Coordinates of C-alpha atoms and ligand atoms in Angstrom, one line a residue:
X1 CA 0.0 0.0 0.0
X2 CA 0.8 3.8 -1.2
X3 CA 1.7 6.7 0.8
X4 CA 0.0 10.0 0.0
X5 CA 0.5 12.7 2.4
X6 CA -0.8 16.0 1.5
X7 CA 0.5 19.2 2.8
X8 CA -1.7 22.2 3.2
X9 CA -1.3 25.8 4.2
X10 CA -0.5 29.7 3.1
X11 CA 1.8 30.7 0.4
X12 CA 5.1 30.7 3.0
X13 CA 3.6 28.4 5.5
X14 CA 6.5 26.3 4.8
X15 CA 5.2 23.3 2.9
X16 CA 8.6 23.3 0.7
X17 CA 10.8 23.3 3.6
X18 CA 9.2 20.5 5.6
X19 CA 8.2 18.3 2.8
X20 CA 12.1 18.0 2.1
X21 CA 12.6 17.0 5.5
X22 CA 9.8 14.0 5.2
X23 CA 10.9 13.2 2.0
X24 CA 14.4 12.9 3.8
X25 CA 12.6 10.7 6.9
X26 CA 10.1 8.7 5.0
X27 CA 12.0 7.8 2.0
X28 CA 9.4 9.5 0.0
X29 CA 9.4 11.8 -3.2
X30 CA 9.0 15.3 -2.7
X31 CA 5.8 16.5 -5.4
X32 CA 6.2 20.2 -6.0
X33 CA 3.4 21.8 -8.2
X34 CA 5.0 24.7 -8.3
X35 CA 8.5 23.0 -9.0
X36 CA 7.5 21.2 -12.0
X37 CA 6.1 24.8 -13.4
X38 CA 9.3 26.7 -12.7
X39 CA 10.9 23.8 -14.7
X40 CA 8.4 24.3 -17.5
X41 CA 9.2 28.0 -17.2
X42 CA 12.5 27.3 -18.0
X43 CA 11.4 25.8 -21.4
X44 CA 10.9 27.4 -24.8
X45 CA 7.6 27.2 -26.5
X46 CA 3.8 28.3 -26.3
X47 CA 3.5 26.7 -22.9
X48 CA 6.4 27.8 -21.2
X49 CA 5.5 31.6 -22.0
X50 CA 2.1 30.8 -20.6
X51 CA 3.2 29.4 -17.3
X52 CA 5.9 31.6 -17.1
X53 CA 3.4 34.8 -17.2
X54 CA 0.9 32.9 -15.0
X55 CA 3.5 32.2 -12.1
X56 CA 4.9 35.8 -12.5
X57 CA 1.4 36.8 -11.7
X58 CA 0.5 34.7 -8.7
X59 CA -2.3 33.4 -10.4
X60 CA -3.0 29.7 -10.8
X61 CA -2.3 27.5 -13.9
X62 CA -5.5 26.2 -15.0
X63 CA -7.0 22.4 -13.6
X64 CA -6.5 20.7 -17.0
X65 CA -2.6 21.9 -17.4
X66 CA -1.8 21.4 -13.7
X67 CA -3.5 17.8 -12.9
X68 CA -2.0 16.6 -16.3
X69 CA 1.6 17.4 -15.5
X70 CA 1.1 15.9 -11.6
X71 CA -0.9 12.8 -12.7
X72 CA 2.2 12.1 -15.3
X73 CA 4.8 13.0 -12.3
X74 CA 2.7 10.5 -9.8
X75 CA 2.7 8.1 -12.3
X76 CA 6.8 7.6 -12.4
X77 CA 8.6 4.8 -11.1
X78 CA 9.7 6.5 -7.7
X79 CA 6.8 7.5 -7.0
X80 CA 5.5 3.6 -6.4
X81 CA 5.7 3.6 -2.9
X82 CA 3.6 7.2 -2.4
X83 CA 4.6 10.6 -3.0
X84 CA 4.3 14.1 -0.4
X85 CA 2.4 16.7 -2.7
X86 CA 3.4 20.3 -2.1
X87 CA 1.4 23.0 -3.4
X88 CA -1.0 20.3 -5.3
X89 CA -4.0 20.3 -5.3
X90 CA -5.1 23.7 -4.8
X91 CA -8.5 23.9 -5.9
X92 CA -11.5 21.6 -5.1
X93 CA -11.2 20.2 -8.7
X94 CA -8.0 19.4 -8.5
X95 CA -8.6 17.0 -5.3
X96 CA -11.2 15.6 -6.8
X97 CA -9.0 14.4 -9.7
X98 CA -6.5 13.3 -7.6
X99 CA -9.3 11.6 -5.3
X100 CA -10.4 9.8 -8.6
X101 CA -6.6 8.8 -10.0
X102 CA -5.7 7.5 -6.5
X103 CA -9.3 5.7 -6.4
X104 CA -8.4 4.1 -9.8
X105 CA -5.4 2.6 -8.6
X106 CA -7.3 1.7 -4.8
X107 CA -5.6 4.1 -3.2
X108 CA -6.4 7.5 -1.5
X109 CA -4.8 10.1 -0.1
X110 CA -3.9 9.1 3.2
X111 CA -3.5 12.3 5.6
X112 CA -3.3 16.2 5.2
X113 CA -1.3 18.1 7.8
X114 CA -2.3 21.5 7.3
X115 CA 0.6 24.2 8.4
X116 CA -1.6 26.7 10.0
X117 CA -0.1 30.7 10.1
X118 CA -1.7 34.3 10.0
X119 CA -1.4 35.8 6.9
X120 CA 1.1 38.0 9.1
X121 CA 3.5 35.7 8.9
X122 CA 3.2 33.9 5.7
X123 CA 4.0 37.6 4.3
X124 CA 7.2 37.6 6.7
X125 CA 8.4 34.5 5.2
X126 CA 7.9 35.1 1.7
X127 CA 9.4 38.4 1.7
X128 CA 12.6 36.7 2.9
X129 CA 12.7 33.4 1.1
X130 CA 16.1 32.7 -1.0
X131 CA 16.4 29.6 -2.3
X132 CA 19.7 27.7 -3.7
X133 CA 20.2 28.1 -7.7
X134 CA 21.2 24.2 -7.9
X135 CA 18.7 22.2 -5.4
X136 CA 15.6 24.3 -4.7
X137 CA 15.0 22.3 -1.7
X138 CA 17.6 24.2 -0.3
X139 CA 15.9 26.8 1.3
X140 CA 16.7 29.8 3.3
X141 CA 15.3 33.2 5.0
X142 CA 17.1 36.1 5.6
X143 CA 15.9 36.9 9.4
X144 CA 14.8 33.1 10.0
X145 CA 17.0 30.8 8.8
X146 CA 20.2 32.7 7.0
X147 CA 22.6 31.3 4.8
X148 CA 26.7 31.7 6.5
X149 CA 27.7 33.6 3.9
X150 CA 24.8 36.1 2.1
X151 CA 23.8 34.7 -1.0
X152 CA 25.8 31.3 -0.8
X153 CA 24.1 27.7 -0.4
X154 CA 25.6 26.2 2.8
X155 CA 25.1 22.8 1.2
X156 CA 26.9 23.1 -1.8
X157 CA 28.0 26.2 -2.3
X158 CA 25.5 27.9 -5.4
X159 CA 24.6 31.4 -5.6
X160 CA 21.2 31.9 -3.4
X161 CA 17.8 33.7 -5.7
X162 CA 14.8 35.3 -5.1
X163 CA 11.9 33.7 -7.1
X164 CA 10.5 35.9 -9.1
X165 CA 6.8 35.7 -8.4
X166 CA 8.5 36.8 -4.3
X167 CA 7.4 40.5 -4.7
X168 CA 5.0 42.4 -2.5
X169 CA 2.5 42.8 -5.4
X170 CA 2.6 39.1 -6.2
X171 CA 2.4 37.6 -2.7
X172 CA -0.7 40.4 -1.8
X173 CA -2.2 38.3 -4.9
X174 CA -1.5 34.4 -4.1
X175 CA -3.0 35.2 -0.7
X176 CA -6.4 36.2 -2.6
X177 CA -5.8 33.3 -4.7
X178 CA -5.5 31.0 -1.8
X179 CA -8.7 32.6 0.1
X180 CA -10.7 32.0 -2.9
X181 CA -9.4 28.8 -4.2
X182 CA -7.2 27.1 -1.8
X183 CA -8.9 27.6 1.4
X184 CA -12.4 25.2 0.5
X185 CA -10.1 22.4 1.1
X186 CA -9.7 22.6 4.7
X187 CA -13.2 21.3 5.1
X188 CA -13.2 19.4 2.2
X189 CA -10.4 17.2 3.6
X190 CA -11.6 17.8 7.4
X191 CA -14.7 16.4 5.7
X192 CA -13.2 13.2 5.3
X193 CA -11.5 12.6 8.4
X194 CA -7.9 12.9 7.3
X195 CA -6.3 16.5 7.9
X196 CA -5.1 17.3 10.6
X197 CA -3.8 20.6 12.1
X198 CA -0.2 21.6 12.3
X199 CA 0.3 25.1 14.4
X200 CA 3.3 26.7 11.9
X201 CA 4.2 29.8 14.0
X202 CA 6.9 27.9 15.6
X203 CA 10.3 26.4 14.4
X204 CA 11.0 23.9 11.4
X205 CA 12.6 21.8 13.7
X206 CA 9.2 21.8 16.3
X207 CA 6.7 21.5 13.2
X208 CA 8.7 18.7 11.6
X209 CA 8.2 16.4 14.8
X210 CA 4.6 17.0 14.9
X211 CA 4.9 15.8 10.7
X212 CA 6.9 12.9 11.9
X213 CA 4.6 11.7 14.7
X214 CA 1.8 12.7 12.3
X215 CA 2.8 10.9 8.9
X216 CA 4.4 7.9 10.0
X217 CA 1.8 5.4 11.2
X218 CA 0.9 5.8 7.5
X219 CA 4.2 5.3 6.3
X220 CA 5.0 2.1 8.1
X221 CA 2.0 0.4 8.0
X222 CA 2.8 0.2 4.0
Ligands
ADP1 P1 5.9 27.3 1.1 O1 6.5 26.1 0.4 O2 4.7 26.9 2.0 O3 5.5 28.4 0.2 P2 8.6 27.6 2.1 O4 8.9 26.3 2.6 O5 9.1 28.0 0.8 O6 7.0 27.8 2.1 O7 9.0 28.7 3.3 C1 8.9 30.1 3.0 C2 10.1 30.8 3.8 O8 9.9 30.7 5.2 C3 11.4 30.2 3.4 O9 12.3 31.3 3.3 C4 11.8 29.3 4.6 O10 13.2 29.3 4.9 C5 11.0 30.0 5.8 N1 10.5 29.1 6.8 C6 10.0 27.9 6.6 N2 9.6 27.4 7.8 C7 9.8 28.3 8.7 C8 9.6 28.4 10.1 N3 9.0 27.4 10.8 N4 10.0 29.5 10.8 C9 10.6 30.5 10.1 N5 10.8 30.5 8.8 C10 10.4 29.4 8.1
AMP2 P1 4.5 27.4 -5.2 O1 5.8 26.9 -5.5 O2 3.7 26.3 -4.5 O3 4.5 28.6 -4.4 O4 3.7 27.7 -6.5 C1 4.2 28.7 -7.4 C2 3.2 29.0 -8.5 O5 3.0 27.8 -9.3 C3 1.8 29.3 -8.0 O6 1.7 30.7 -7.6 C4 0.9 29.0 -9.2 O7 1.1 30.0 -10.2 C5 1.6 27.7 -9.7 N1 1.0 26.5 -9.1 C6 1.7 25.7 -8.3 N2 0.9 24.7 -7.9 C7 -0.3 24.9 -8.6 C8 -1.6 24.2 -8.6 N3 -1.8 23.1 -7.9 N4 -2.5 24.7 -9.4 C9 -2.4 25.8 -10.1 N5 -1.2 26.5 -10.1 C10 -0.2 26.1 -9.3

């Protein structure tokens, strides 16, 4: 039996930072949305302009697009044992699709910690994210978790960037986005049974033993 963990919560809650630590615990790909769009960003072509403008923007990339590309990421060999999803789904139609993949293969998604934070806060983080130019899952904040040297990866040494959708205008905007969008699936997964709360205003190292405790009757009962 599959893994699927789930992690909900704000723009800047820190859903990229701990789902690198459980993918380092559990043994279990990391599934970042939003990664696999700056990677498509990267690309020449029709799409690549089009997500590239849409991530500038804060605004979403449509269902169709988005639950394509993470169905075909889900779908790869490493991912046979379960994947952590970061950043997917983010609409109601998006879980449903995944509830209805999973359900296809007689799986389901197994539990949702949901990083609670003010909006406060979230803002506070983003506005301070860097992130390393080789590994993206190296991640770093300027008040709350600095690099040793500015601008340097302590792991291995690559220049540190700001993404470029990290602007004031553009975080104002993915908070609306997740209000409207994002937000319905709190209930929709409290609905079933399966998320459960995660109180984010504290440190990585004190939310990632709540993940732990929380995640891993699922992972070793598979
Ligand atoms: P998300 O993936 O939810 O958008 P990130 O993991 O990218 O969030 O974290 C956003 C920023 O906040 C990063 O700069 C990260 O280093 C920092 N951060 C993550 N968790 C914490 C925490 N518990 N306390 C303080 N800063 C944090
Ligand atoms: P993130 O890395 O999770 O902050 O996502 C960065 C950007 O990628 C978002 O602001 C969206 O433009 C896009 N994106 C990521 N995940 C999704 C998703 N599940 N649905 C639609 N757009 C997404």
């Amino acid at each position: 039996m599959a893994t699927y963990i789930v992690l909900l919560g704000l723009p800047g809650a820190g859903k990229g930072t701990q789902a690198a630590l459980l993918q380092e615990a559990l043994g279990l790909p990391h599934v970042t949305s939003g990664g696999l769009f700056r990677e498509i960003a990267e690309q020449d072509g029709p799409l690549a302009d089009r997500v590239r403008a849409i991530l500038a923007s804060g605004d979403l990339v449509p269902d169709d697009i988005t639950i394509q590309i993470v169905e075909a990421r889900i779908s790869r060999d490493d991912a046979a044992n379960g994947v952590i999803l970061d950043g997917f789904p983010r609409t109601v139609l998006q879980a449903q699709a995944l509830d209805k993949l999973l359900a296809e293969r007689g799986e389901a998604v197994d539990i949702v910690p949901f990083l609670n934070l003010s909006e406060q806060e979230a803002l506070a983080r983003l506005g301070g994210r860097w992130v390393c130019s080789k590994d993206p899952s190296h991640m770093y904040h300027t008040r709350f978790n600095p690099p040793k040297t500015p601008s340097v990866c302590d792991i291995d040494g690559a220049p540190l960037f700001q993404r470029e959708d990290d602007t004031p205008e553009a975080h104002r905007h993915r908070l609306e986005v997740y209000r409207e969008n994002t937000q319905p699936l709190i209930d929709y997964y409290r609905d079933k049974g399966i998320l459960v709360e995660i109180d984010a205003e504290r440190s990585i190292e004190a939310i990632k033993a709540d993940l732990l405790a929380a995640t891993r009757p699922y992972y070793e009962r598979g």
